[in-house]
mmCIF file of C-alpha atoms and ligand atoms in Angstrom:
data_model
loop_
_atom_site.group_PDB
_atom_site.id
_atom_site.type_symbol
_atom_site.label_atom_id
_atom_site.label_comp_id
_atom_site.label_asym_id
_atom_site.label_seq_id
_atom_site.Cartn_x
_atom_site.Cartn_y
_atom_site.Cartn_z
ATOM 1 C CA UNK A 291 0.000 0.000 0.000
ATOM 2 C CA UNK A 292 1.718 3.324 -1.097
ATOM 3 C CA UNK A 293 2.265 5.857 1.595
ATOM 4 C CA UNK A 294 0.642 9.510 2.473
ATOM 5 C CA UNK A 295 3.781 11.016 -0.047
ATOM 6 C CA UNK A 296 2.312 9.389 -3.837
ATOM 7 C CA UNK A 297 -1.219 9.416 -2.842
ATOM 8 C CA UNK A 298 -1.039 13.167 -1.459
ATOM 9 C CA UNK A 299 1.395 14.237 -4.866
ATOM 10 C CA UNK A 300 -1.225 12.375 -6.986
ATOM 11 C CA UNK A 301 -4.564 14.255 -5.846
ATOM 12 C CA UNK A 302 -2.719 17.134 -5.569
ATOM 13 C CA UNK A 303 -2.315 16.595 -9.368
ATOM 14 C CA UNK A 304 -5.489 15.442 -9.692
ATOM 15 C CA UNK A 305 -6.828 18.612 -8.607
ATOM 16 C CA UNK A 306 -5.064 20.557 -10.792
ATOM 17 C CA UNK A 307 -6.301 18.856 -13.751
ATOM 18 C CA UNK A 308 -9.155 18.735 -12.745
ATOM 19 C CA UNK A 309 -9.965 22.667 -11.109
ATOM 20 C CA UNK A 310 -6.677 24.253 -12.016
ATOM 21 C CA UNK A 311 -6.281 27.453 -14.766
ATOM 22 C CA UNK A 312 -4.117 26.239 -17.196
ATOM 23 C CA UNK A 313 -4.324 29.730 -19.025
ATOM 24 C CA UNK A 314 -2.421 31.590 -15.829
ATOM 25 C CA UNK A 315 1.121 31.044 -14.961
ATOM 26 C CA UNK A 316 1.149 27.753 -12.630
ATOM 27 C CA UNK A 317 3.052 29.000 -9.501
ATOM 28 C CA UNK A 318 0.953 31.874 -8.952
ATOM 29 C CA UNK A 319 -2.357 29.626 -9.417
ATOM 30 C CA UNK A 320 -0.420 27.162 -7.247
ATOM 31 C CA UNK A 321 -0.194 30.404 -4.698
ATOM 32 C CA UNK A 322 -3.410 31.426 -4.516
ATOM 33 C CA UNK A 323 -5.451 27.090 -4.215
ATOM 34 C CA UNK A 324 -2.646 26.123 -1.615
ATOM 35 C CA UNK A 325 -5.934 25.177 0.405
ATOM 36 C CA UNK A 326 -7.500 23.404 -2.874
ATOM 37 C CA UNK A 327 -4.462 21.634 -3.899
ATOM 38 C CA UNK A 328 -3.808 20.783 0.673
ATOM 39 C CA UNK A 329 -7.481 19.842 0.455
ATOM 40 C CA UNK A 330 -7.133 17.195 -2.381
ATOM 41 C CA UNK A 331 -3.919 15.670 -1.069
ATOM 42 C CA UNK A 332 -5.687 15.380 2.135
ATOM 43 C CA UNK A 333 -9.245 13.562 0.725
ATOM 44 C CA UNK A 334 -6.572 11.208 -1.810
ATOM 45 C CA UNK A 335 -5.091 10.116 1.381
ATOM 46 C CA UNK A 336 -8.154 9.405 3.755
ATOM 47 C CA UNK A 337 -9.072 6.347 3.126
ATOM 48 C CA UNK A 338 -5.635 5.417 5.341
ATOM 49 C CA UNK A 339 -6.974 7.468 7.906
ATOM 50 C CA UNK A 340 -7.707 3.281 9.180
ATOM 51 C CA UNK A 341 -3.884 3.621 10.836
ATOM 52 C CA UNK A 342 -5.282 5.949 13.851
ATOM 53 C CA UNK A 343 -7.266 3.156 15.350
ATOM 54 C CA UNK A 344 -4.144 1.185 15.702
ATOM 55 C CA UNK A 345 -2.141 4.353 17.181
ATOM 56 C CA UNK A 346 -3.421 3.376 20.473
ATOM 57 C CA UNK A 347 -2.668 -0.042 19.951
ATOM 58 C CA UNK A 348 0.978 0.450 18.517
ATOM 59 C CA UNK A 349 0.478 -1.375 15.483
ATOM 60 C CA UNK A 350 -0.803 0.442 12.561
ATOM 61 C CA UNK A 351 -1.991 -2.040 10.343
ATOM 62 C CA UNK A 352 -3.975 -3.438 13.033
ATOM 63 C CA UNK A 353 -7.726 -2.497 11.000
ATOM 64 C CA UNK A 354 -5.775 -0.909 8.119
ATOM 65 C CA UNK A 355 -6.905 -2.318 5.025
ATOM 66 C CA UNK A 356 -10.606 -2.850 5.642
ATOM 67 C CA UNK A 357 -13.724 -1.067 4.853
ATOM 68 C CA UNK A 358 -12.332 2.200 4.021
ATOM 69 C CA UNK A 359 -10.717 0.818 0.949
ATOM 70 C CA UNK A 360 -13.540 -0.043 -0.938
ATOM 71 C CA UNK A 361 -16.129 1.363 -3.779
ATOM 72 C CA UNK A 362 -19.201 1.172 -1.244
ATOM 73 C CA UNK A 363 -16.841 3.460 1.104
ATOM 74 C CA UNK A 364 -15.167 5.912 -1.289
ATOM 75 C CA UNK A 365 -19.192 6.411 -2.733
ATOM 76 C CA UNK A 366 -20.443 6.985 0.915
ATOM 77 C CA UNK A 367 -17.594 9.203 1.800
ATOM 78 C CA UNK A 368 -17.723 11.746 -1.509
ATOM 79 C CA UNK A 369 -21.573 11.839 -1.074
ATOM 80 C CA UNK A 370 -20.884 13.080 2.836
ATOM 81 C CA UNK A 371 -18.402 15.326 2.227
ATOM 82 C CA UNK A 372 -20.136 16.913 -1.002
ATOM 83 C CA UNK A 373 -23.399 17.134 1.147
ATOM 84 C CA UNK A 374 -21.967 18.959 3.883
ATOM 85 C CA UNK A 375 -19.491 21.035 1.351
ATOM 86 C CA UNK A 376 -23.421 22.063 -0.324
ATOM 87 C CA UNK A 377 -24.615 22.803 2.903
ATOM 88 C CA UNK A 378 -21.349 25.256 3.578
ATOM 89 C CA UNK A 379 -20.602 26.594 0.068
ATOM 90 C CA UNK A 380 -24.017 26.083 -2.079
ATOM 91 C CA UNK A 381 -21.800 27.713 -4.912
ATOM 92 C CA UNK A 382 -19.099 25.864 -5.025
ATOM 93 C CA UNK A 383 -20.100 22.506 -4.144
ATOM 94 C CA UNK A 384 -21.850 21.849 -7.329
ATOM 95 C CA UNK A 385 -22.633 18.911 -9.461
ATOM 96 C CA UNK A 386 -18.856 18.389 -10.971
ATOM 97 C CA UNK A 387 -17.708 18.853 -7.181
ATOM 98 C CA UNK A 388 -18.936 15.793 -6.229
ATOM 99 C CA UNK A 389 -17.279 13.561 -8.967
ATOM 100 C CA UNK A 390 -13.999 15.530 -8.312
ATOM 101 C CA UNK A 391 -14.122 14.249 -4.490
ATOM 102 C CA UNK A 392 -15.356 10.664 -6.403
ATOM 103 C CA UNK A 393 -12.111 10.484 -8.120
ATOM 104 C CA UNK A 394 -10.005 11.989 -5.364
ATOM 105 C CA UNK A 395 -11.585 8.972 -3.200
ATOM 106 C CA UNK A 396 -10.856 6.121 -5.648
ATOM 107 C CA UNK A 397 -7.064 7.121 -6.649
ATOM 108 C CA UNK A 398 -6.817 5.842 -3.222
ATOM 109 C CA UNK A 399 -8.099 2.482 -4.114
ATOM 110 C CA UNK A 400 -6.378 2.606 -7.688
ATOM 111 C CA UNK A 401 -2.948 3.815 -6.337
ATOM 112 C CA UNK A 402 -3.131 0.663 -3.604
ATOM 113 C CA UNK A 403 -4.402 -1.721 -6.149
ATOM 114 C CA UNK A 404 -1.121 -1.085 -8.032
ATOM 115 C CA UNK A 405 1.077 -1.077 -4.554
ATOM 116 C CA UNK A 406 3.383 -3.953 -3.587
ATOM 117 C CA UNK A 407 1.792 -5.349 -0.403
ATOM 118 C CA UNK A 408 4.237 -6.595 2.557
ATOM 119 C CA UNK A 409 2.105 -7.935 4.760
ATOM 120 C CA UNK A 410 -1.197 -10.234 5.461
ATOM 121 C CA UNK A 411 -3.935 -9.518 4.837
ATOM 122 C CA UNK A 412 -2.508 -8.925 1.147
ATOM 123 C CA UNK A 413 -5.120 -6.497 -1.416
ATOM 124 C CA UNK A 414 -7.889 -4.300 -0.209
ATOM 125 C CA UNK A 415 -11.480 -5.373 -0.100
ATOM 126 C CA UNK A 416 -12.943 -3.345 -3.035
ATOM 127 C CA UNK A 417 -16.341 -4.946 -3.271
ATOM 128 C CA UNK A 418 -17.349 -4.670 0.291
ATOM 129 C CA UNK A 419 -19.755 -4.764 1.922
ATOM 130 C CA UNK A 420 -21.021 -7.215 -0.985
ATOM 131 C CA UNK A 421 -18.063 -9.224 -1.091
ATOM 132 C CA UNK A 422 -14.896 -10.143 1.735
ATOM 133 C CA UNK A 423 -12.475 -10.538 -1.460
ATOM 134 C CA UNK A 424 -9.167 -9.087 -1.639
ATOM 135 C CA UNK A 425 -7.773 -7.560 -4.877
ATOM 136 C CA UNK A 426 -4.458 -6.899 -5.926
ATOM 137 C CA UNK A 427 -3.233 -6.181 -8.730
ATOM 138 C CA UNK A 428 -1.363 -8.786 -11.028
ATOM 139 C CA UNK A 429 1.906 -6.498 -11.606
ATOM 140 C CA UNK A 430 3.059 -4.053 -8.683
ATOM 141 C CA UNK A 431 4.220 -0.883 -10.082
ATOM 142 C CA UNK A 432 5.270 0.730 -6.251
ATOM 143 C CA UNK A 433 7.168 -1.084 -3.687
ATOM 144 C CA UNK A 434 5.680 -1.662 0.083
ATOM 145 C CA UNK A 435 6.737 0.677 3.186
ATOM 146 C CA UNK A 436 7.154 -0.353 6.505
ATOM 147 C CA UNK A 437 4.351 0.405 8.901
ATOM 148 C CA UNK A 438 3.392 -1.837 11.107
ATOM 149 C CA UNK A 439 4.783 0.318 13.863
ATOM 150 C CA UNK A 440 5.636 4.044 14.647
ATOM 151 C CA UNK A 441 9.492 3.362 14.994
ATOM 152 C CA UNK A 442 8.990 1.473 11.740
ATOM 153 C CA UNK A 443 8.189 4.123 9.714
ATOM 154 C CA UNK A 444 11.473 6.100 10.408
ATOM 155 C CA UNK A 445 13.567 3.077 9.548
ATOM 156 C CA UNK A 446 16.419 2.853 6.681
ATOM 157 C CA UNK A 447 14.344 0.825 4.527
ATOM 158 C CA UNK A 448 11.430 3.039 3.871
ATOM 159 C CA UNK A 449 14.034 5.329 2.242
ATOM 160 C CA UNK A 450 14.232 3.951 -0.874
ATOM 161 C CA UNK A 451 10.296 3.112 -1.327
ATOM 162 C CA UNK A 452 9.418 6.957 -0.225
ATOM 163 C CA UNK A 453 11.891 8.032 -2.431
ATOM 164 C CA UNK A 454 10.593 6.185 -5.581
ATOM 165 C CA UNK A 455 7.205 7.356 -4.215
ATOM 166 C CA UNK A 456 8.396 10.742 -4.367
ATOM 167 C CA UNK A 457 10.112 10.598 -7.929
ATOM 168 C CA UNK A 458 7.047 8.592 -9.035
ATOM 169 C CA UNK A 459 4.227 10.834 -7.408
ATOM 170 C CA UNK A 460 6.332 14.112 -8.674
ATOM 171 C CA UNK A 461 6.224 12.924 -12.501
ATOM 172 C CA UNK A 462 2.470 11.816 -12.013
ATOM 173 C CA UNK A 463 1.939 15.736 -10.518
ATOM 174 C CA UNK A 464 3.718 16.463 -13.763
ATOM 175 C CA UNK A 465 2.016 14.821 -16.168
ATOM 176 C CA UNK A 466 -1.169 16.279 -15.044
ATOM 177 C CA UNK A 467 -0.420 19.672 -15.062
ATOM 178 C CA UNK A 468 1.323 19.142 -19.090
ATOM 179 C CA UNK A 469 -2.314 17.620 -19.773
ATOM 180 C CA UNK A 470 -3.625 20.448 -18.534
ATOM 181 C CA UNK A 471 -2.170 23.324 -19.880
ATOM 182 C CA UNK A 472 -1.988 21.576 -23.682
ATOM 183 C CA UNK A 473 -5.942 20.875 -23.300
ATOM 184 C CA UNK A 474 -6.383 24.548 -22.056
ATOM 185 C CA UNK A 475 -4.121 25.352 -25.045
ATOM 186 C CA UNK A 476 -5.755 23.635 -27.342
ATOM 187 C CA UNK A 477 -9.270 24.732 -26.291
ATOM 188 C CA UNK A 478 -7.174 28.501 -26.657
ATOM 189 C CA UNK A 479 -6.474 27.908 -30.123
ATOM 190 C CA UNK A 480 -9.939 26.338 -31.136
HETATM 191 ZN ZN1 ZN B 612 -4.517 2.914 1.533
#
């Protein structure tokens, strides 16, 4: 399961392909939706937000990996958070709102699908409630952390998976802003 560092780069990117102004120059858009761009990072990385039960427990991954990675969950949660953003901010929290939080939700589930898994129980439940199967996918594409612990996650060997997340995560933040501004160039020269 990748760590907080790809899945916050990636909905970070997300949101900027999704919400961003490709027409103005990116730091300065970057400067003014810190609290967009914090926000989407944040929701890409919630479904993990299983690890605090197992803070007072000192093991992490003691209910991490179970109902919040799946469809069912990642439906329920973008429906109450677009619900109460609608109750907030009527104006912003329109229709296309609530499939950006959809998305933000499931590149959870996609990024983790795609993540090297270290330890039992291996794969999320996707189809929960409905069904108690696992999925992984076939081919890993990001190597496992260590995290069963709090001392854990400072060791050595998470340096070189965080590292690859980071490279990997900062070229996937990359790629969606270059889709971004050629669409919005494009669309420019339409
Ligand atoms: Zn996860």
């Amino acid at each position: 399961m990748a760590s907080p560092v790809f899945h916050g780069l990636a909905g970070a990117g997300l949101a900027y392909a999704m919400a961003g102004d490709g027409s103005l120059p990116l730091f300065s858009w970057a400067r003014k939706n810190l609290g967009l761009l914090a926000a989407a990072a944040g929701l890409a990385c919630l479904p993990d937000a299983d690890y605090l039960p197992g803070l007072w427990r000192g093991a992490l991954n003691a209910v991490h990996q179970q109902a919040t990675h799946s469809l069912a969950w990642a439906g329920a949660m973008a429906a109450g958070l677009w619900l109460a953003g609608r109750a907030w901010r009527p104006t912003q929290f329109v229709g296309r709102a609530l499939g950006y939080i959809l998305l933000l939700a499931t590149s959870h589930l996609a990024i983790d699908l795609v993540t090297a898994d270290g330890s039992a129980p291996y794969g999320i439940p996707l189809w929960a409630p409905l069904s108690d199967v696992r999925v992984q996918a076939p081919v890993a594409l990001l190597p496992a952390w260590d995290k069963a612990t709090l001392s854990e996650l400072w060791s050595g060997n998470n340096a070189r998976p965080l590292a690859i997340e980071l490279g990997a995560g900062l070229a996937f933040a990359a790629g969606c802003i270059w889709a971004k501004r050629g669409w919005t160039r494009r669309k420019a020269a339409l």
